[in-house]
Amino acid sequence: MNAPNEIRAMLVESATRLFADHVDAGMLEAAKRDGWSAALWAVMESAELPRVSVPEEAGGAGGTLSDLAAVLRVAGRYAAPVPFVETALLGNWLLAGAGLELPRGPLAVLPGAPLSGQRSGDGWAVSGKRGRVPWARIAARLVGLAEADGELLVVVVDPAACLIAPGRNLAGEPRDEVTLHHVPALLAAPASAGVTARTLRQRAALGRALLMAGALERALELSIGYAQQRVQFGRPIAQFQAIQQELARAAGEVAAAVAAALSAAGAVEQRGEALFEVAAAKIRTADAAREVTLIAHQVHGAIGVTDEYPLHHSTLRLWAWRDEDGNEAEWSIALGREVQRLSAEGLWPLGLAFQAQH
Amino acid sequence: MFFENVDFSSLEVPAAAQALREEVCTFLQAEAAAGTFTPQVGHAEFSAEFTRKVAARGWIGMTWPRRYGGHERSYLERFVVTEEMLASAAPCAAHWFGDRQIGPSLLRHGSEKLKERYLPAIARGECYFALGMSEPNSGSDLASVRTRAERVAGGWRVTGQKVWTSWAHKAHAFFVLCRTSPDTGNRHEGLSQLIVELNAPGVTVRPILFMNGYHHFNEVFLDNVFVPDDRVVGEIGQGWKQVTSELALERSGPERYMITFPLLVELIRRLGQAADVRAQEWVGRLTARFWTLRRMALAIALTLERGSGSDGGAQQATVDLATEAALVKDMGTFYEREITDAARLLAGVEPDPGAHDAFERYLAEAIVYAPISTLRGGTTQVLRTLIARRLLGPRP
Ligand SMILES: Cc1cc2nc3c(=O)[nH]c(=O)nc-3n(C[C@H](O)[C@H](O)[C@H](O)COP(=O)(O)OP(=O)(O)OC[C@H]3O[C@@H](n4cnc5c(N)ncnc54)[C@H](O)[C@@H]3O)c2cc1C
């Protein structure tokens, strides 16, 4: 049950090697300019990483969602500048569930309420406007939900047929405004059971939490390494108890963030809908991001806030990601309401025994 | 970096433990209704009557071998029972030390004779233990204890002073950490653990009142107290190693983040279905943090479970997870204050120790006992130093 999963361990090991070999300072700098790394994406695609959790009959590797979660954490650790969550956790899930063919190339997913769909010839056309869509301008295809004739459809459109106004997050990742004006759907099929705008948002928040868990680990690793090497007052600053205490506090936050994000992935894998756990994971990773980014910068001193030192690849992403797909206040309110619904009697032991019940 | 071999995504309490949970829950509700105890937040109460009833259910010494009165159940089942006791703020002080520290320590280090003398009695809920580690001049720096034992025919003569000894005024015996040979440079050597029975000639227990006037802990004076050879725990001179492994056990459980949990539940009850966004946000965040701490504690319990296959394996696993246990304790003890603060600020009532309303009384208790959880079982600073050592490696 809790035994180390050997297949997953191998997957994580090979993904770690892949990112370590291909993500470097030069690539991350170039990605700030280009919005992403096409070269990294190509390597990931040939390693089938975007299809880790796609069922074999849909052309994937047949892994579990928790397998993918473990790899997303690694991607977050390396600040991989690619739409990995959007393609692997969101887009391919929507497409495979609807029985649609998975296109090659990176996907962007239109968030929020379903688009509006209308009949157009033999197929469908969709309309709507969405702000801050991750990676829209570099995506090969846009995937979204659309409501048409009272039915919920998964649709695929060509970004070239949309109006895309480029935007960016703090780390320079594309967050674009997409306007769809009666755009023909290249592919469309009814969404599978359990797919709703609500579960899509939960998965998006889960993906962000997993990336954050990895980014938090990197911020801590850099801080530990720097503290051991930076000498002041004649000794490495790691020997000062004040520094040690802050690193220990950061380590606790990182461990909590990792535990929360991976636990939530397990809940989504088992139940699909997992408001409680996803909310908890997004809240806990965001809380950790607040503490750990500031500790990491404090430990680094001035070098940490420069463009040349790598810490900002992690911290800028953490400051961006904690507010994407719902910040900790929004998810706290949602979880607070869920707890109210469960009531004082229901929170314990049943509320917390979700894992055992389902 | 931490929890290396834990698969959080599949971590769960098995269904069998769920039935046990319900059994414990029903028992506790009945006992509270019958007035056997009044739930109290902030620290566990001492009730011999309650402890005997818990023992009769087989919930003390759950993981110990049957031949010593144990029940050979799993660590997870013990985890579930502990959670339920805490959720109901049940008075477990009479068996807490025995069940969590003394028992495992005797199983690992104790002679056959010691195990037979104490373990079945602890498991029956009839023998209560205290812990004599701290002294007036030895708190965090435990290796500096000055209580000393001198060799005499058939045993040892112990002289010194212990302090902050919880429930020594009600316990039958306590573990005493003392010096059995002089400090010759390596301060971790020459320390031993002896069991001193509190009714032995030369033992004097004096109360130290808590700031609210409550009698919880004591100072214990030992004046030339005779301790027979067969009350030595483990080996003479190995006391330090034994004590540190006990501390790791003490740190790993839900008691490190659940002491004020009943206050959170009462806060939720008080809020009812009110559309109060500020309260919802606070409750949501507290719940998220609670859930995360529980996942980590569960990971430790499951690892103990895995390590418990062979004799002594559990203790080995404990040592390996000592840093994780310290992390959970450090974060858990701060988390408890967050609950207290949220309850205070959201409810806007003055803390009243005499309140009839459970929420208000719990709040008053939680505030007064707030400082203790970050002191006992290793202070915040000591825990963080331990964590940092794992992060940074041994000092060059
Ligand atoms: C309610 C309660 C019950 C207790 N029950 C028992 C019991 O049953 N048996 C028992 O043996 N003990 C018991 N204790 C004692 C407890 O274990 C000690 O309080 C604890 O070990 C800290 O020791 P101290 O109080 O002497 O504080 P000190 O060690 O003097 O610490 C004072 C402050 O200095 C800090 N400090 C100390 N050393 C360092 C360092 N190296 N680096 C940084 N900071 C440092 C501490 O973190 C703390 O903030 C109990 C305590 C309480 C509050």
Short mmCIF file of C-alpha atoms in Angstrom, two decimals, chain B residues 11-271:
data_model
loop_
_atom_site.label_atom_id
_atom_site.label_comp_id
_atom_site.label_asym_id
_atom_site.label_seq_id
_atom_site.Cartn_x
_atom_site.Cartn_y
_atom_site.Cartn_z
CA LEU B 11 -1.27 6.48 1.82
CA GLU B 12 -4.39 5.41 3.64
CA VAL B 13 -5.79 3.99 6.80
CA PRO B 14 -6.95 0.47 5.94
CA ALA B 15 -10.63 -0.31 6.21
CA ALA B 16 -10.03 -2.66 9.16
CA ALA B 17 -8.80 0.28 11.21
CA GLN B 18 -11.98 2.13 10.33
CA ALA B 19 -14.07 -0.36 12.31
CA LEU B 20 -11.74 0.11 15.26
CA ARG B 21 -12.15 3.88 14.95
CA GLU B 22 -15.86 3.58 15.28
CA GLU B 23 -15.50 1.29 18.27
CA VAL B 24 -13.25 3.80 20.05
CA CYS B 25 -15.51 6.67 19.10
CA THR B 26 -18.57 4.94 20.54
CA PHE B 27 -16.69 4.09 23.73
CA LEU B 28 -15.54 7.68 24.19
CA GLN B 29 -18.97 9.15 23.59
CA ALA B 30 -20.45 6.78 26.14
CA GLU B 31 -17.77 7.57 28.72
CA ALA B 32 -18.12 11.32 28.24
CA ALA B 33 -21.89 11.02 28.49
CA ALA B 34 -21.56 8.94 31.66
CA GLY B 35 -19.38 11.65 33.15
CA THR B 36 -16.21 9.55 33.46
CA PHE B 37 -14.37 12.57 32.11
CA THR B 38 -14.82 16.15 31.07
CA PRO B 39 -12.93 16.91 27.87
CA GLN B 40 -10.05 19.29 28.50
CA VAL B 41 -7.94 21.04 25.93
CA GLY B 42 -4.27 21.93 26.26
CA HIS B 43 -2.91 18.94 28.12
CA ALA B 44 -4.11 15.45 28.92
CA GLU B 45 -5.76 14.85 32.30
CA PHE B 46 -4.84 12.00 34.62
CA SER B 47 -7.61 9.51 35.37
CA ALA B 48 -6.80 6.05 36.65
CA GLU B 49 -10.43 5.02 36.24
CA PHE B 50 -10.48 6.00 32.60
CA THR B 51 -7.12 4.37 31.92
CA ARG B 52 -8.33 1.06 33.37
CA LYS B 53 -11.34 1.15 31.09
CA VAL B 54 -9.17 1.87 28.07
CA ALA B 55 -6.92 -1.01 29.09
CA ALA B 56 -9.91 -3.33 29.39
CA ARG B 57 -10.64 -2.60 25.73
CA GLY B 58 -7.11 -3.61 24.81
CA TRP B 59 -6.03 -0.13 23.77
CA ILE B 60 -2.88 0.14 25.87
CA GLY B 61 0.22 -1.65 24.68
CA MET B 62 -1.58 -2.37 21.45
CA THR B 63 1.56 -3.16 19.46
CA TRP B 64 3.35 -5.12 22.19
CA PRO B 65 3.75 -8.90 22.19
CA ARG B 66 0.95 -10.83 23.84
CA ARG B 67 3.28 -12.50 26.29
CA TYR B 68 3.79 -9.11 27.96
CA GLY B 69 0.13 -8.23 28.06
CA GLY B 70 0.17 -6.56 24.66
CA HIS B 71 -2.25 -7.09 21.83
CA GLU B 72 0.01 -7.48 18.78
CA ARG B 73 -1.97 -5.00 16.78
CA SER B 74 -0.58 -2.66 14.20
CA TYR B 75 0.97 0.78 14.60
CA LEU B 76 -1.78 2.14 12.42
CA GLU B 77 -4.43 0.81 14.74
CA ARG B 78 -2.62 2.45 17.61
CA PHE B 79 -2.48 5.65 15.56
CA VAL B 80 -6.23 5.54 15.07
CA VAL B 81 -6.89 5.01 18.78
CA THR B 82 -4.57 7.90 19.66
CA GLU B 83 -6.33 10.16 17.18
CA GLU B 84 -9.71 9.36 18.66
CA MET B 85 -8.51 9.95 22.22
CA LEU B 86 -7.18 13.34 21.17
CA ALA B 87 -10.24 14.28 19.16
CA SER B 88 -12.30 13.69 22.31
CA ALA B 89 -9.75 15.34 24.61
CA ALA B 90 -9.79 12.20 26.73
CA PRO B 91 -7.78 11.97 29.98
CA CYS B 92 -4.93 9.72 28.91
CA ALA B 93 -2.13 11.03 31.12
CA ALA B 94 -2.08 7.93 33.32
CA HIS B 95 -1.08 5.69 30.43
CA TRP B 96 0.42 8.08 27.86
CA PHE B 97 4.06 7.76 29.03
CA GLY B 98 3.82 4.04 29.64
CA ASP B 99 2.20 3.27 26.34
CA ARG B 100 4.28 5.56 24.17
CA GLN B 101 7.75 5.63 25.72
CA ILE B 102 8.29 3.29 28.63
CA GLY B 103 6.79 0.24 26.96
CA PRO B 104 8.71 0.48 23.69
CA SER B 105 11.87 1.32 25.59
CA LEU B 106 11.53 -1.71 27.88
CA LEU B 107 10.76 -3.93 24.93
CA ARG B 108 13.91 -2.83 23.25
CA HIS B 109 16.34 -2.48 26.13
CA GLY B 110 14.74 -4.02 29.19
CA SER B 111 15.65 -7.31 30.80
CA GLU B 112 13.14 -10.13 30.81
CA LYS B 113 12.51 -9.48 34.45
CA LEU B 114 11.75 -5.78 33.89
CA LYS B 115 9.43 -6.54 31.03
CA GLU B 116 7.50 -9.03 33.12
CA ARG B 117 7.34 -6.73 36.10
CA TYR B 118 6.01 -3.65 34.32
CA LEU B 119 4.60 -4.27 30.86
CA PRO B 120 1.55 -6.37 31.77
CA ALA B 121 0.69 -3.95 34.58
CA ILE B 122 0.95 -0.96 32.23
CA ALA B 123 -1.19 -2.73 29.67
CA ARG B 124 -3.82 -3.53 32.34
CA GLY B 125 -3.97 0.17 33.16
CA GLU B 126 -2.74 -0.41 36.68
CA CYS B 127 0.82 0.88 36.62
CA TYR B 128 1.58 4.50 35.74
CA PHE B 129 4.95 5.92 34.79
CA ALA B 130 6.52 9.36 34.77
CA LEU B 131 9.71 10.60 33.09
CA GLY B 132 12.62 11.96 35.06
CA MET B 133 14.91 13.63 32.62
CA SER B 134 14.90 17.39 33.26
CA GLU B 135 16.75 18.91 36.19
CA PRO B 136 17.09 22.46 37.45
CA ASN B 137 20.29 22.93 35.46
CA SER B 138 19.60 20.50 32.63
CA GLY B 139 16.81 21.30 30.25
CA SER B 140 17.60 21.19 26.56
CA ASP B 141 21.15 20.23 27.49
CA LEU B 142 20.04 16.92 28.88
CA ALA B 143 23.47 15.32 28.81
CA SER B 144 24.49 17.67 31.62
CA VAL B 145 22.30 15.93 34.22
CA ARG B 146 23.88 15.83 37.67
CA THR B 147 21.72 13.24 39.38
CA ARG B 148 24.18 10.47 40.07
CA ALA B 149 24.07 6.82 41.01
CA GLU B 150 26.75 5.15 43.05
CA ARG B 151 27.52 1.48 42.99
CA VAL B 152 26.59 -0.41 46.15
CA ALA B 153 26.08 -4.07 46.89
CA GLY B 154 23.17 -5.39 44.81
CA GLY B 155 22.41 -2.12 43.12
CA TRP B 156 22.81 1.66 43.06
CA ARG B 157 22.26 4.60 45.40
CA VAL B 158 20.76 7.55 43.57
CA THR B 159 20.98 11.17 44.66
CA GLY B 160 19.82 14.29 42.85
CA GLN B 161 16.85 16.39 41.81
CA LYS B 162 14.44 16.06 38.92
CA VAL B 163 12.05 18.79 37.88
CA TRP B 164 8.94 19.37 35.73
CA THR B 165 8.11 15.72 36.30
CA SER B 166 4.56 15.44 35.02
CA TRP B 167 2.20 13.45 37.22
CA ALA B 168 4.97 12.17 39.53
CA HIS B 169 2.47 12.71 42.36
CA LYS B 170 0.20 10.05 40.87
CA ALA B 171 2.60 7.70 39.11
CA HIS B 172 4.07 4.52 40.55
CA ALA B 173 7.53 4.77 39.08
CA PHE B 174 9.67 6.88 36.83
CA PHE B 175 12.58 6.57 34.43
CA VAL B 176 15.55 8.45 35.84
CA LEU B 177 18.37 9.57 33.60
CA CYS B 178 21.48 9.85 35.71
CA ARG B 179 25.23 9.74 35.72
CA THR B 180 26.71 6.35 36.62
CA SER B 181 30.30 7.33 35.95
CA PRO B 182 31.97 10.73 35.99
CA ASP B 183 32.04 12.97 32.95
CA THR B 184 35.45 12.36 31.43
CA GLY B 185 35.13 14.51 28.36
CA ASN B 186 32.61 12.65 26.24
CA ARG B 187 29.47 13.83 27.98
CA HIS B 188 27.21 11.34 26.22
CA GLU B 189 28.98 8.48 27.94
CA GLY B 190 28.48 7.41 31.53
CA LEU B 191 24.75 8.11 31.54
CA SER B 192 22.23 5.41 32.47
CA GLN B 193 18.53 4.93 32.87
CA LEU B 194 17.15 3.45 36.07
CA ILE B 195 13.61 2.80 37.15
CA VAL B 196 12.86 4.38 40.51
CA GLU B 197 9.60 3.51 42.23
CA LEU B 198 8.12 6.63 43.67
CA ASN B 199 7.25 5.07 47.03
CA ALA B 200 10.86 4.06 47.67
CA PRO B 201 12.51 5.46 50.82
CA GLY B 202 14.39 8.70 50.05
CA VAL B 203 12.03 9.89 47.30
CA THR B 204 10.20 13.19 47.92
CA VAL B 205 7.70 14.60 45.45
CA ARG B 206 6.77 18.28 45.73
CA PRO B 207 4.21 20.03 43.57
CA ILE B 208 5.06 22.88 41.25
CA LEU B 209 1.87 24.68 40.33
CA PHE B 210 1.17 25.73 36.78
CA MET B 211 0.40 29.43 36.24
CA ASN B 212 -3.32 28.77 36.51
CA GLY B 213 -2.83 27.09 39.87
CA TYR B 214 -3.13 23.59 38.45
CA HIS B 215 -1.02 20.75 39.82
CA HIS B 216 0.43 19.00 36.78
CA PHE B 217 4.13 18.69 37.33
CA ASN B 218 6.51 18.33 40.27
CA GLU B 219 10.01 18.39 41.51
CA VAL B 220 11.31 15.08 42.70
CA PHE B 221 14.14 14.82 45.20
CA LEU B 222 16.18 11.65 45.35
CA ASP B 223 18.16 11.22 48.53
CA ASN B 224 20.35 8.16 48.52
CA VAL B 225 17.55 6.07 47.02
CA PHE B 226 18.39 2.39 46.66
CA VAL B 227 17.73 0.95 43.21
CA PRO B 228 18.33 -2.78 42.81
CA ASP B 229 20.44 -3.94 39.86
CA ASP B 230 17.47 -5.39 38.09
CA ARG B 231 15.88 -1.95 37.71
CA VAL B 232 18.60 -0.78 35.36
CA VAL B 233 17.14 -0.24 31.89
CA GLY B 234 19.40 -1.57 29.19
CA GLU B 235 23.10 -1.25 29.77
CA ILE B 236 24.89 0.89 32.26
CA GLY B 237 26.49 3.75 30.32
CA GLN B 238 24.10 3.53 27.35
CA GLY B 239 21.47 5.88 28.78
CA TRP B 240 22.03 8.63 26.26
CA LYS B 241 21.40 6.45 23.22
CA GLN B 242 18.30 4.99 24.83
CA VAL B 243 16.88 8.38 25.75
CA THR B 244 17.31 9.86 22.30
CA SER B 245 15.46 6.99 20.66
CA GLU B 246 12.60 7.42 23.17
CA LEU B 247 12.40 11.09 22.30
CA ALA B 248 12.06 10.25 18.63
CA LEU B 249 9.12 8.00 19.51
CA GLU B 250 7.57 10.70 21.60
CA ARG B 251 7.71 13.18 18.76
CA SER B 252 6.06 11.21 16.05
CA GLY B 253 2.40 11.02 17.06
CA PRO B 254 -0.78 12.99 16.51
CA GLU B 255 -0.48 14.42 20.03
CA ARG B 256 1.84 16.97 18.46
CA TYR B 257 -0.83 18.68 16.41
CA MET B 258 -4.17 17.53 17.83
CA ILE B 259 -4.19 18.89 21.38
CA THR B 260 -6.32 21.87 20.37
CA PHE B 261 -8.28 20.06 17.68
CA PRO B 262 -11.46 19.92 19.83
CA LEU B 263 -11.36 23.72 19.86
CA LEU B 264 -11.38 23.78 16.06
CA VAL B 265 -14.38 21.46 16.04
CA GLU B 266 -16.23 23.67 18.53
CA LEU B 267 -15.35 26.72 16.44
CA ILE B 268 -16.93 25.06 13.42
CA ARG B 269 -20.00 24.18 15.47
CA ARG B 270 -20.29 27.78 16.59
CA LEU B 271 -20.06 29.09 13.04
#
